[in-house]
XYZ file of C-alpha atoms in Angstrom:
538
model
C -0.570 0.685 2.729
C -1.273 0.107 1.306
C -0.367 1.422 4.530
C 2.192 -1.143 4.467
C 1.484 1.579 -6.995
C 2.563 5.866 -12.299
C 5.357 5.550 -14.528
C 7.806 2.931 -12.542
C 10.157 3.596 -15.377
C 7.020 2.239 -17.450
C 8.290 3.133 -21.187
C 12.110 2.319 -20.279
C 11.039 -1.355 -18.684
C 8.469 -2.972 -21.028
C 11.416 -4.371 -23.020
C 13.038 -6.321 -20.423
C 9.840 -6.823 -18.404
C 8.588 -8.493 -21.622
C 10.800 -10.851 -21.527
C 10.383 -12.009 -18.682
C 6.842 -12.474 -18.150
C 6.775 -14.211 -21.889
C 8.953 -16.792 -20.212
C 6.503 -16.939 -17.366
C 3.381 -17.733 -19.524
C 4.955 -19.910 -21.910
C 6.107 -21.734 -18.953
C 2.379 -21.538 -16.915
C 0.612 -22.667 -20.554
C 2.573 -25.805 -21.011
C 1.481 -26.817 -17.635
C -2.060 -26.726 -18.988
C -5.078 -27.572 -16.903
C -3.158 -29.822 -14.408
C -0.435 -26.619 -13.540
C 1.193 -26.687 -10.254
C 1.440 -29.727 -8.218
C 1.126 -28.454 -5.038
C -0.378 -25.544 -2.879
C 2.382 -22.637 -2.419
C 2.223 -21.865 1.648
C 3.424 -18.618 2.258
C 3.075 -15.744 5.304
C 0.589 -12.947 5.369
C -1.956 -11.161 8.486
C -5.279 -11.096 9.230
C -6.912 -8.534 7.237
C -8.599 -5.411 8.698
C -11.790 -5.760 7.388
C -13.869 -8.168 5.595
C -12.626 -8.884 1.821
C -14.086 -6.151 0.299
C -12.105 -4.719 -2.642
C -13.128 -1.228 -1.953
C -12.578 -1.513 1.804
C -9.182 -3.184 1.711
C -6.074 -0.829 2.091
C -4.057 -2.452 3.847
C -0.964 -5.442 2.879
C -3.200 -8.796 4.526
C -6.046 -8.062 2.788
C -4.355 -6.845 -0.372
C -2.900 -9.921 -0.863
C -5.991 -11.938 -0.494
C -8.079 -9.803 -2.718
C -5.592 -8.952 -5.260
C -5.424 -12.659 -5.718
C -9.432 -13.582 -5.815
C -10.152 -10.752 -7.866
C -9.076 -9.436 -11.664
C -9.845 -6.146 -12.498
C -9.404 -4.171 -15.493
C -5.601 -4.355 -15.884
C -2.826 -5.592 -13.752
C 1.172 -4.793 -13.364
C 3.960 -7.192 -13.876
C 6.738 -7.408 -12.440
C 8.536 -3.982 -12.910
C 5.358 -2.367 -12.298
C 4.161 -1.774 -15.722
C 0.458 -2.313 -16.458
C -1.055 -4.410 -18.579
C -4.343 -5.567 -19.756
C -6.594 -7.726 -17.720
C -10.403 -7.733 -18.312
C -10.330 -4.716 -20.237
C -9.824 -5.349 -24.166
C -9.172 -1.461 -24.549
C -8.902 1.943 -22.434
C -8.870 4.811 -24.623
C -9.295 8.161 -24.094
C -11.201 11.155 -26.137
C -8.689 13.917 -27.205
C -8.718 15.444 -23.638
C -8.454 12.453 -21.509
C -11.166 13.463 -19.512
C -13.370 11.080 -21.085
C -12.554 7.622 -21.397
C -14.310 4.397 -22.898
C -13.321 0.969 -21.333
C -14.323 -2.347 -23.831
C -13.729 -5.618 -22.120
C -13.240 -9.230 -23.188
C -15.854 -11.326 -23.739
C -16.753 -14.383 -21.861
C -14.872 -13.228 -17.617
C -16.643 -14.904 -15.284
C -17.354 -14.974 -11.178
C -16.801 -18.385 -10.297
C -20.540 -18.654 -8.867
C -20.856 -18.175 -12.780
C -22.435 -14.999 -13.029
C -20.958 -12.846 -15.655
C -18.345 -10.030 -15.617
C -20.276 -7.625 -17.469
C -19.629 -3.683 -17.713
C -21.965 -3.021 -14.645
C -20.189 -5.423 -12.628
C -17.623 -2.652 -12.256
C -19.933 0.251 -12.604
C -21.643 -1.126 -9.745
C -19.086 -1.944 -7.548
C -17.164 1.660 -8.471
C -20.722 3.270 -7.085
C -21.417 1.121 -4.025
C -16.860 1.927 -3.101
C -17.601 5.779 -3.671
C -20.596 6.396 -1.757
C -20.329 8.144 1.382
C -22.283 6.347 3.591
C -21.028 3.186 2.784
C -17.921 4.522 4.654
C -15.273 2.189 2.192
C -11.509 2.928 3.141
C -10.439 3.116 -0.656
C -13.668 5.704 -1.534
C -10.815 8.297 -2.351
C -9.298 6.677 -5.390
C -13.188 7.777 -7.158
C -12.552 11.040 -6.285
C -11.276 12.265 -9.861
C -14.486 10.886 -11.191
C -17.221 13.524 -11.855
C -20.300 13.205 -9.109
C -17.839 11.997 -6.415
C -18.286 13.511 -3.330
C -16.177 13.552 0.130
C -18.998 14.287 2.307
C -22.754 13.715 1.242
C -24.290 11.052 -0.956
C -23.899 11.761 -4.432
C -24.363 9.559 -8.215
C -21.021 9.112 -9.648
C -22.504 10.932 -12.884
C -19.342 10.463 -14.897
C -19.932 6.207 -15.336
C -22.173 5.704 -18.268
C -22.936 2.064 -19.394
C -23.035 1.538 -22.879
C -23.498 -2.166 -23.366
C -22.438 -5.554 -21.691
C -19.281 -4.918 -22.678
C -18.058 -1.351 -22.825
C -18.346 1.486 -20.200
C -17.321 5.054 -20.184
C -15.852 6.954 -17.229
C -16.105 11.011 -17.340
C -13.271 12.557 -15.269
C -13.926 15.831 -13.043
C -10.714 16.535 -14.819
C -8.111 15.544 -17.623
C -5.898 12.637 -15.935
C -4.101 11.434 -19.397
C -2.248 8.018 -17.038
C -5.825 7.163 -15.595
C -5.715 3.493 -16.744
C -2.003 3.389 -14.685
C -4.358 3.145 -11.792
C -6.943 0.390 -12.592
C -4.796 -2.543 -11.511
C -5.510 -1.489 -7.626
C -7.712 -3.521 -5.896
C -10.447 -0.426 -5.203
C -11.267 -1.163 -9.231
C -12.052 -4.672 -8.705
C -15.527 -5.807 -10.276
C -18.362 -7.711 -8.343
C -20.833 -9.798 -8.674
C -24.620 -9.318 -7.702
C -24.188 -11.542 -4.912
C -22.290 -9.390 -3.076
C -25.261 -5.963 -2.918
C -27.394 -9.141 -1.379
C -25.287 -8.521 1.922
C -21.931 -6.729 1.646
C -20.787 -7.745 5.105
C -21.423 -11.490 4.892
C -19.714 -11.522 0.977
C -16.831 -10.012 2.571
C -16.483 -13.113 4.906
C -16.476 -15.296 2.004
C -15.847 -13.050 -1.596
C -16.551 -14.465 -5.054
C -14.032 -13.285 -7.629
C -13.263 -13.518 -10.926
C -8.973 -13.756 -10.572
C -7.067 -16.517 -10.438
C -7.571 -18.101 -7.121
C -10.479 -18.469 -4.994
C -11.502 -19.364 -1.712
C -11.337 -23.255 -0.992
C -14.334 -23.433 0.571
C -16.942 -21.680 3.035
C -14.564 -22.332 5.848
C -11.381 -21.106 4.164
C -10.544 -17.976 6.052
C -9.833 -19.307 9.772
C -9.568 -15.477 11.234
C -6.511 -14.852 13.181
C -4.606 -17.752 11.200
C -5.048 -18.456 8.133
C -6.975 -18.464 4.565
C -6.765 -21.250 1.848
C -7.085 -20.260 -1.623
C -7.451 -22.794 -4.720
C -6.939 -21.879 -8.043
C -9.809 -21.048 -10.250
C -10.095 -23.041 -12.962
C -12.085 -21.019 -14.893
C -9.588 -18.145 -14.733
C -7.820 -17.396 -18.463
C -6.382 -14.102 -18.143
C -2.487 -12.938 -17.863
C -1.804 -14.756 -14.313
C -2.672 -17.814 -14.876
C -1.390 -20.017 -11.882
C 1.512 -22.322 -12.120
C 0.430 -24.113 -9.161
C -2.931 -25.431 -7.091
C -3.126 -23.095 -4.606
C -1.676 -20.813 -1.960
C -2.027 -21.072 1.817
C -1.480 -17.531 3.584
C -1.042 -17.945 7.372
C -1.226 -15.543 9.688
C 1.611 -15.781 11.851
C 2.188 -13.681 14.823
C 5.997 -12.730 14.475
C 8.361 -12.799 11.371
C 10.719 -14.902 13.458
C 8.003 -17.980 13.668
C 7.650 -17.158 9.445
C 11.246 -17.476 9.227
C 12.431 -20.644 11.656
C 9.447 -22.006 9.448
C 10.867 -20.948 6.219
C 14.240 -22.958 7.322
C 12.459 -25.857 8.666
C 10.974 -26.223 4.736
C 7.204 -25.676 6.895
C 7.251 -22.259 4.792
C 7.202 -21.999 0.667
C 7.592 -18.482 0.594
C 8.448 -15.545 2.941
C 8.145 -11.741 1.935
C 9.682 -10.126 5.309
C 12.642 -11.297 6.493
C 12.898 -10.718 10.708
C 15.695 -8.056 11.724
C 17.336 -10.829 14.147
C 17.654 -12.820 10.879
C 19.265 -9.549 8.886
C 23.120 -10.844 9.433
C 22.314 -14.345 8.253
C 19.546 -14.607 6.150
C 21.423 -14.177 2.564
C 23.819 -16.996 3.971
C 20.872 -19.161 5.264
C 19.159 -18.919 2.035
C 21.970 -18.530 -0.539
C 20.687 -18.007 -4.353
C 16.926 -18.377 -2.896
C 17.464 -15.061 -0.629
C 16.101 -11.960 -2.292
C 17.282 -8.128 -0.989
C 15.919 -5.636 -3.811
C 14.370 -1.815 -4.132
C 10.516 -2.085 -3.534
C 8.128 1.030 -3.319
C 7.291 0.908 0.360
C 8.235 4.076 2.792
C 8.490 4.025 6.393
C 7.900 6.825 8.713
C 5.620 7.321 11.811
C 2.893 10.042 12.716
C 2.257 12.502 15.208
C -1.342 13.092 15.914
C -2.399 16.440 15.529
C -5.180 16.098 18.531
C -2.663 15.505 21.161
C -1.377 17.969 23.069
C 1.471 19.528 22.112
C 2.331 18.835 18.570
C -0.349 20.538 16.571
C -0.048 24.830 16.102
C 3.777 26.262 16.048
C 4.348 24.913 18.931
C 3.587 21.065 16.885
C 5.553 22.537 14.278
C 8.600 23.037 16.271
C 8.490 19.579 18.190
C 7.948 17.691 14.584
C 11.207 19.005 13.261
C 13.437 18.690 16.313
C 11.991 15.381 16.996
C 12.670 14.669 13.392
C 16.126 15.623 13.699
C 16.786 13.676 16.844
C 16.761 10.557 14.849
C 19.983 9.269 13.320
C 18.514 7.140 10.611
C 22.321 6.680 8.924
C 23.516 4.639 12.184
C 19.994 3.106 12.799
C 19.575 1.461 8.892
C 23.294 0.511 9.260
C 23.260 -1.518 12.395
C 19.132 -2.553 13.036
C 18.869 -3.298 9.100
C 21.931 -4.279 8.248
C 21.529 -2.486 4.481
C 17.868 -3.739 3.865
C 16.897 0.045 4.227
C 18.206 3.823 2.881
C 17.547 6.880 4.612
C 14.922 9.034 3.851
C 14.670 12.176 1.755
C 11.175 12.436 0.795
C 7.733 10.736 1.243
C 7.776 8.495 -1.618
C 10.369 5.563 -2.982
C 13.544 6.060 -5.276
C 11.816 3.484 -7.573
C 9.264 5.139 -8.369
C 9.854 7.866 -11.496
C 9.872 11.192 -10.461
C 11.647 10.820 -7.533
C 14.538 13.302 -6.428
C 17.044 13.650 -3.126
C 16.933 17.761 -3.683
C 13.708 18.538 -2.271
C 14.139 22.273 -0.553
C 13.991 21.898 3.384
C 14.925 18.334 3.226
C 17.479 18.885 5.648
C 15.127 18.806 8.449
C 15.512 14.824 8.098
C 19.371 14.728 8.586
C 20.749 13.992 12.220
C 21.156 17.462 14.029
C 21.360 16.897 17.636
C 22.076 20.711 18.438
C 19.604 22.003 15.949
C 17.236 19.745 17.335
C 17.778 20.686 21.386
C 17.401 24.212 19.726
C 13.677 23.473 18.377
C 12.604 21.243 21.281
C 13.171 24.374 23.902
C 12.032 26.588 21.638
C 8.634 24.574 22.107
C 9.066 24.719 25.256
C 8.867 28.144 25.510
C 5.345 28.131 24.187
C 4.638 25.522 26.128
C 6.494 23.286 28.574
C 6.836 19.283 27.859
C 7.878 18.713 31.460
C 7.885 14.761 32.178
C 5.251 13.523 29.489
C 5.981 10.821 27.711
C 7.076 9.964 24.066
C 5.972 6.955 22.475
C 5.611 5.445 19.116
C 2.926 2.687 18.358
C 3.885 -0.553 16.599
C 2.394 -3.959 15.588
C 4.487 -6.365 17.108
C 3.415 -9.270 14.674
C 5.131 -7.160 11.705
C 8.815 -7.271 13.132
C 9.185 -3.651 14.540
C 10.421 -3.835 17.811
C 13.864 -3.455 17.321
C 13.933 -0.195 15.111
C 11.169 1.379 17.539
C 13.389 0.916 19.834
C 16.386 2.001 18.520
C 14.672 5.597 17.252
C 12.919 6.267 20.333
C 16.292 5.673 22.422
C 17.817 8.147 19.295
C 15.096 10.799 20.316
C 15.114 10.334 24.015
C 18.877 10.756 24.410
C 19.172 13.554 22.501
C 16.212 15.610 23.530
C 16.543 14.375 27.368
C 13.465 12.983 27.260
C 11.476 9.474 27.894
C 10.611 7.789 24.736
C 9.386 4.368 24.897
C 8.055 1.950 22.291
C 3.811 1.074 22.363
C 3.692 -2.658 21.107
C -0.018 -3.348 19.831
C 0.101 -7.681 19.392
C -1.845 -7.103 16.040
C -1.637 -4.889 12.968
C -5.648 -4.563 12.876
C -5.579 -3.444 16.681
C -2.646 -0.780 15.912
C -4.704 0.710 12.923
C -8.299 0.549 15.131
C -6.579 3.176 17.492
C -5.140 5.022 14.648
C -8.810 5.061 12.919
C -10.570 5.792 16.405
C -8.134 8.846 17.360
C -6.841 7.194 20.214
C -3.590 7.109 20.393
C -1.371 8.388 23.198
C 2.058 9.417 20.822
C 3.832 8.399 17.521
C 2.676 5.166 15.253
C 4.509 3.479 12.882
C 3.107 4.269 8.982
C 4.635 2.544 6.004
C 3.174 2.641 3.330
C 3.225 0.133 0.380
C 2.413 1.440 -3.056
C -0.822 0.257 -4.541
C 0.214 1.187 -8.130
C 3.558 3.194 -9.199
C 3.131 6.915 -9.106
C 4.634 9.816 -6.993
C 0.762 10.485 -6.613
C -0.239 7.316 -4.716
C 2.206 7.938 -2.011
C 0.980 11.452 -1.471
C -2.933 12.355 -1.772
C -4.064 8.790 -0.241
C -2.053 9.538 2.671
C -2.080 13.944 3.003
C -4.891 14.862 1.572
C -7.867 16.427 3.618
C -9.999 13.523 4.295
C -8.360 11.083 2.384
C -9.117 7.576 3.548
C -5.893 6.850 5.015
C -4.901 10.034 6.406
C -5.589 8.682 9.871
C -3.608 11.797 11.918
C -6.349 14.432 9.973
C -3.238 16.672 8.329
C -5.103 19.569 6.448
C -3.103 21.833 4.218
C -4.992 23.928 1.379
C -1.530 24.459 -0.058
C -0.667 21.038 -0.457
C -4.070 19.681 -1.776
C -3.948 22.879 -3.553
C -0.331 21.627 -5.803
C -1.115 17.717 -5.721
C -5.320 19.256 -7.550
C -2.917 21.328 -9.920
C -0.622 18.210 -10.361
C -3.680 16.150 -11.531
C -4.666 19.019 -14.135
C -1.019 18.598 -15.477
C -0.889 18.358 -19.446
C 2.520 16.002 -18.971
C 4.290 14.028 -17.088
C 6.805 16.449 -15.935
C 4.828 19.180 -15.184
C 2.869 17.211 -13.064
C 6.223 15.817 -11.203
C 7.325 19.513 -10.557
C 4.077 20.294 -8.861
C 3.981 16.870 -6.763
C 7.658 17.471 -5.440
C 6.622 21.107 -4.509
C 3.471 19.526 -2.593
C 6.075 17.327 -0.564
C 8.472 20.625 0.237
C 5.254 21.351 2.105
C 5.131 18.205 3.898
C 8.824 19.104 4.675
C 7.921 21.828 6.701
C 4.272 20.548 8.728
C 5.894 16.903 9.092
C 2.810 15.117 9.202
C 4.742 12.430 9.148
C 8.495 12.022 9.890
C 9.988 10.029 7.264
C 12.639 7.315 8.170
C 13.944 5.207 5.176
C 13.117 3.260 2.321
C 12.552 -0.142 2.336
C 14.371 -3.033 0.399
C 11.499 -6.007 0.272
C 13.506 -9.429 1.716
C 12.630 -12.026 1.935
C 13.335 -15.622 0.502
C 11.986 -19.334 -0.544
C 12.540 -22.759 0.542
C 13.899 -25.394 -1.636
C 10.102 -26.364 -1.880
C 9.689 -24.132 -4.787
C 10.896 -22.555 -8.203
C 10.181 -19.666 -10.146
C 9.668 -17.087 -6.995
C 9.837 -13.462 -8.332
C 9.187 -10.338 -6.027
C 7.489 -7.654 -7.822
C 8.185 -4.091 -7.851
C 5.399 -3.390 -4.657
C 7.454 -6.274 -2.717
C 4.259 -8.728 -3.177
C 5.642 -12.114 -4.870
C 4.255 -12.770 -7.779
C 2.496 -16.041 -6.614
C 0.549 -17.275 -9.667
C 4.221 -17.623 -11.320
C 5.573 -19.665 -8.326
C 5.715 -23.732 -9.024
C 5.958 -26.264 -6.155
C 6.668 -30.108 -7.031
C-alpha cells in the first residue's frame, strides 16, 4: 500500500468533518509555540527504501514521509481534502488544464524556500523512467509522461515563484483529490545534490522533522521533532513522535499495556478477544480503506493461461472467508466482494461474477481437476508468503488449511521475518506461490485501489497482470465527464478482475488499534493512519 486514498463521501462529510478538525486547531493554537509536552511513541516498520516521497509506497515509509513532508493539500479525518501549500487549484473549463497558486512564505527547514519549482522539480525527477521511483505511475495522467523511455513531463509549466500549471493528457475534473499523496510532495535542492544520501536523512517542509543526523536507527526506529517553523493545517499538539520498528504486533501491544507504547495502529489477532476490554474507551475498531487479498504469480507454473484461470477461481473458492473473519478476527474484518473498500464512494456488493469469492467446496474440486486435465498439479506445493513482523500468521494459516482441505492438497504458510524482505521477492519475481497484498489507500477513490495495483506496468503491480480490457475501462473511466459515469466504468474494470483473479480478494479491514492512558486526543483517520499531529501527551 500503500500496499498495506476520491470522493470518501467528500460533499456529504465536510459538515461534520468540520467540526471536528475546528475543535482540533482551536485546541493545537492555544497551545502556541510550547504545544505538546512530550514526544508521542508509537509503532511503525522499517521502510523499503530510503525516504524518498516519490519512491515510498508502502505503510513504514508513508508514515514517516507523510509526516516530514507537506504537499499541496492534505485529508482530514473523513478523508476529505483540504488545502495545504496550495492557496488555489483551479481548473480551465475542461479540467485538463489546471493552475496551482501557493502560499507565500513555506519553507524546508534547511531554510530554502518552497517555491513552485520545488514541486515541478521533484514531480520530474518521480516521473522519469530511469530514475526507476515506485510511485512514477501517479504522473502518468500528466502530458509527456512516459512508461518506458525518458521523456519531459511537457504538461508542468512554471509561471512564477508562486504559481504553476499542470496540463493533463486528459480531462480528470477530481485531480486535486489526489495531491495529498505523498508522490506530490515538494523538495528542496538539496536533495538533486545526491538523491540516495537525502533519502537517508530527508529535509521537509511538514510538520515534523528528523531529530537529528542519527535519527533513523534502521531496523528500529526513527525520531521525529516537530518543526517549528511549520504553520500549515497540522500543526502538532505535541514535541515529537518516536516510530519504532518492532518485530511482532504482540511486542507493540504487551508494550501498549505496559504504558512503554503511546499509540498502536494494529492490534495482534491473539489480542482480538480482549483488546476492547484491555483498553476500554481508548480501544478503537472502525471501517478504514485497506483490502486484503494475496497474489498468484503469473510466471509460475501452473497458474498463468486457462489452465491459471481455472486454479485462481477454484483456489478462490476453497477459502471460507465467513468462518475465517469470524473466528481468526473476531469481527475486525468483512468478507470480500470486490477489490476496493465499502468506505470508499462508489463501492457496490453486486459486481457480476462476484460469486467466484463465496465458499464453494464442490464448485471448487470441479475447477481444480478441470486444471488438472490440462495439466496435472501432482504433489507441488501451495504456499502463500507473509511478513511475519505484520501479524499474519494466524490467518495464513487458517486459509491455506481452508484451501488444502478442500482441494486435497498441501498448502503451507512462507513466513518472510520482514515486510521489506517479503516485497524484495515480490519485486525480484521470486517467489515460489501466493503472497499476502493489502493494500492501504493513499487517497479515497475507487481509482487508487485499481490502476496502481492492475494496470500494465503500474508500479505496484508486482505479479505483471496485463489486461487491455481492463486498462482499456479504468483509461475510459479517467475520460469520464462525472462522477458516476466514471464509477460505472471502474466497477466494470473490476468484473474483469473477477474473472483473471489477479488477486484473490479476502476481506476488508477494520483499522484497531488503541492508546495508553499516556495520551489524549488520538483520532484514526479514514486510511487507518492516526492522525498524530492532533495527539497530546502530558
Amino acid at each position: 500500500m500503500r500496499a498495506s486514498r476520491l470522493g470518501l463521501r467528500v460533499a456529504a462529510v465536510v459538515g461534520a468533518s468540520a467540526l471536528v478538525l475546528t475543535g482540533c486547531a482551536s485546541g493545537g493554537g492555544d497551545t502556541g509555540d510550547s504545544a505538546g509536552t512530550a514526544i508521542v511513541t508509537t509503532n511503525g516498520s522499517e521502510p523499503q527504501n530510503p525516504l524518498i516521497p516519490t519512491n515510498t509506497t508502502e505503510t513504514g515509509g508513508g508514515k514517516i514521509t507523510d509526516s516530514i513532508f507537506a504537499g499541496l493539500v492534505s485529508y482530514d479525518a473523513e478523508g476529505a481534502y483540504e488545502l495545504e501549500v496550495a492557496k488555489s487549484i483551479e481548473p480551465n473549463e475542461t479540467s485538463d488544464v489546471w493552475t496551482i497558486t501557493l502560499e507565500d512564505g513555506w519553507e524546508f527547514t534547511n531554510g530554502e524556500p518552497v517555491t513552485a519549482d520545488s514541486f515541478v522539480e521533484a514531480w520530474k525527477y518521480g516521473a522519469k523512467f530511469s530514475n526507476a521511483q515506485s510511485a512514477s505511475y501517479f504522473f502518468d495522467m500528466i502530458e509527456g509522461f512516459s512508461y518506458d523511455e525518458d521523456t519531459e513531463l511537457t504538461g508542468l509549466e512554471v509561471v512564477s515563484d508562486t504559481e504553476f500549471t499542470v496540463t493533463l493528457a486528459t480531462p480528470e475534473a477530481d485531480f486535486p483529490l489526489r495531491l495529498g499523496y505523498t508522490a506530490y510532495m515538494p523538495l528542496p535542492e538539496v536533495a538533486f545534490e545526491d538523491m540516495e544520501a537525502f533519502g537517508e536523512n530527508p529535509v521537509g517542509n511538514g510538520p515534523y522533522m528528523l531529530a537529528d543526523e542519527e535519527a533513523w536507527v534502521h531496523e528500529e526506529r526513527i525520531d521525529l521533532v516537530t518543526n517549528p517553523d511549520y504553520d500549515g493545517v497540522r500543526k502538532p499538539a505535541n514535541d515529537g513522535l518516536s516510530i519504532i520498528f518492532y518485530a511482532t504486533q504482540d511486542a507493540a501491544y504487551a508494550d501498549l499495556l505496559a504504558g512503554n507504547l503511546d499509540v498502536l495502529d494494529a492490534i495482534p489477532d491473539s489480542a482480538y478477544e480482549s483488546y476492547e476490554e484491555d483498553l476500554g474507551d481508548r480501544a478503537v475498531n472502525q471501517p478504514a480503506a485497506i483490502f486484503q487479498g494475496f497474489n498468484m504469480p503469473y510466471y509460475l507454473e501452473h497458474w498463468s493461461g486457462k489452465e491459471g484461470e481455472l486454479r485462481r477461481a477454484a483456489i478462490s473458492m476453497a477459502i471460507d472467508r465467513a468462518q475465517i473473519t469470524d473466528v481468526i478476527f473476531q469481527g475486525t474484518r468483512t468478507p470480500a466482494t470486490d477489490f476496493t473498500s465499502p468506505v470508499v464512494d462508489g463501492w457496490t456488493n453486486e459486481l457480476e461474477g462476484a460469486e467466484v469469492l463465496d465458499f464453494n467446496p464442490e464448485e471448487a474440486k470441479k475447477l481444480w481437476a478441470e486444471a488438472d486435465a490440462i495439466a496435472p498439479y501432482g504433489d507441488t506445493e501451495f504456499n502463500i508468503a507473509y511478513n511475519s513482523d505484520g501479524g499474519h500468521q494466524a490467518w495464513v494459516d487458517a486459509v491455506v488449511n481452508s484451501i488444502g482441505n478442500t482441494l486435497g492438497i498441501k498448502a503451507i504458510g512462507k513466513p518472510y521475518p520482514t515486510f521489506a524482505a517479503a516485497l524484495d521477492d515480490r519485486k525480484n519475481d521470486a517467489l515460489t506461490g501466493g503472497t499476502r497484498a493489502g493494500w492501504q489507500a493513499d487517497y479515497p477513490s475507487l481509482y487508487n485501489f485499481l490502476a496502481p495495483l492492475y494496470l500494465a506496468g503500474a508500479g505496484s503491480n508486482y505479479e505483471d497482470y496485463a489486461s487491455e480490457e481492463f486498462d482499456g475501462l479504468i483509461k475510459e473511466g479517467t475520460l469520464a465527464p462525472d462522477v458516476e459515469t466514471a464509477t460505472s466504468l471502474y466497477q466494470d474494470a473490476q468484473e474483469v478482475l473477477l474473472k483473471d483473479l489477479p488477486a484473490i480478494p479476502l476481506w476488508y479491514s477494520n483499522v484497531t488499534g488503541g492508546s495508553a492512558e499516556t495520551v489524549d486526543n488520538v483520532v484514526f483517520g479514514w486510511n487507518s493512519v492516526p492522525l498524530y499531529h492532533q495527539i497530546t501527551k502530558g
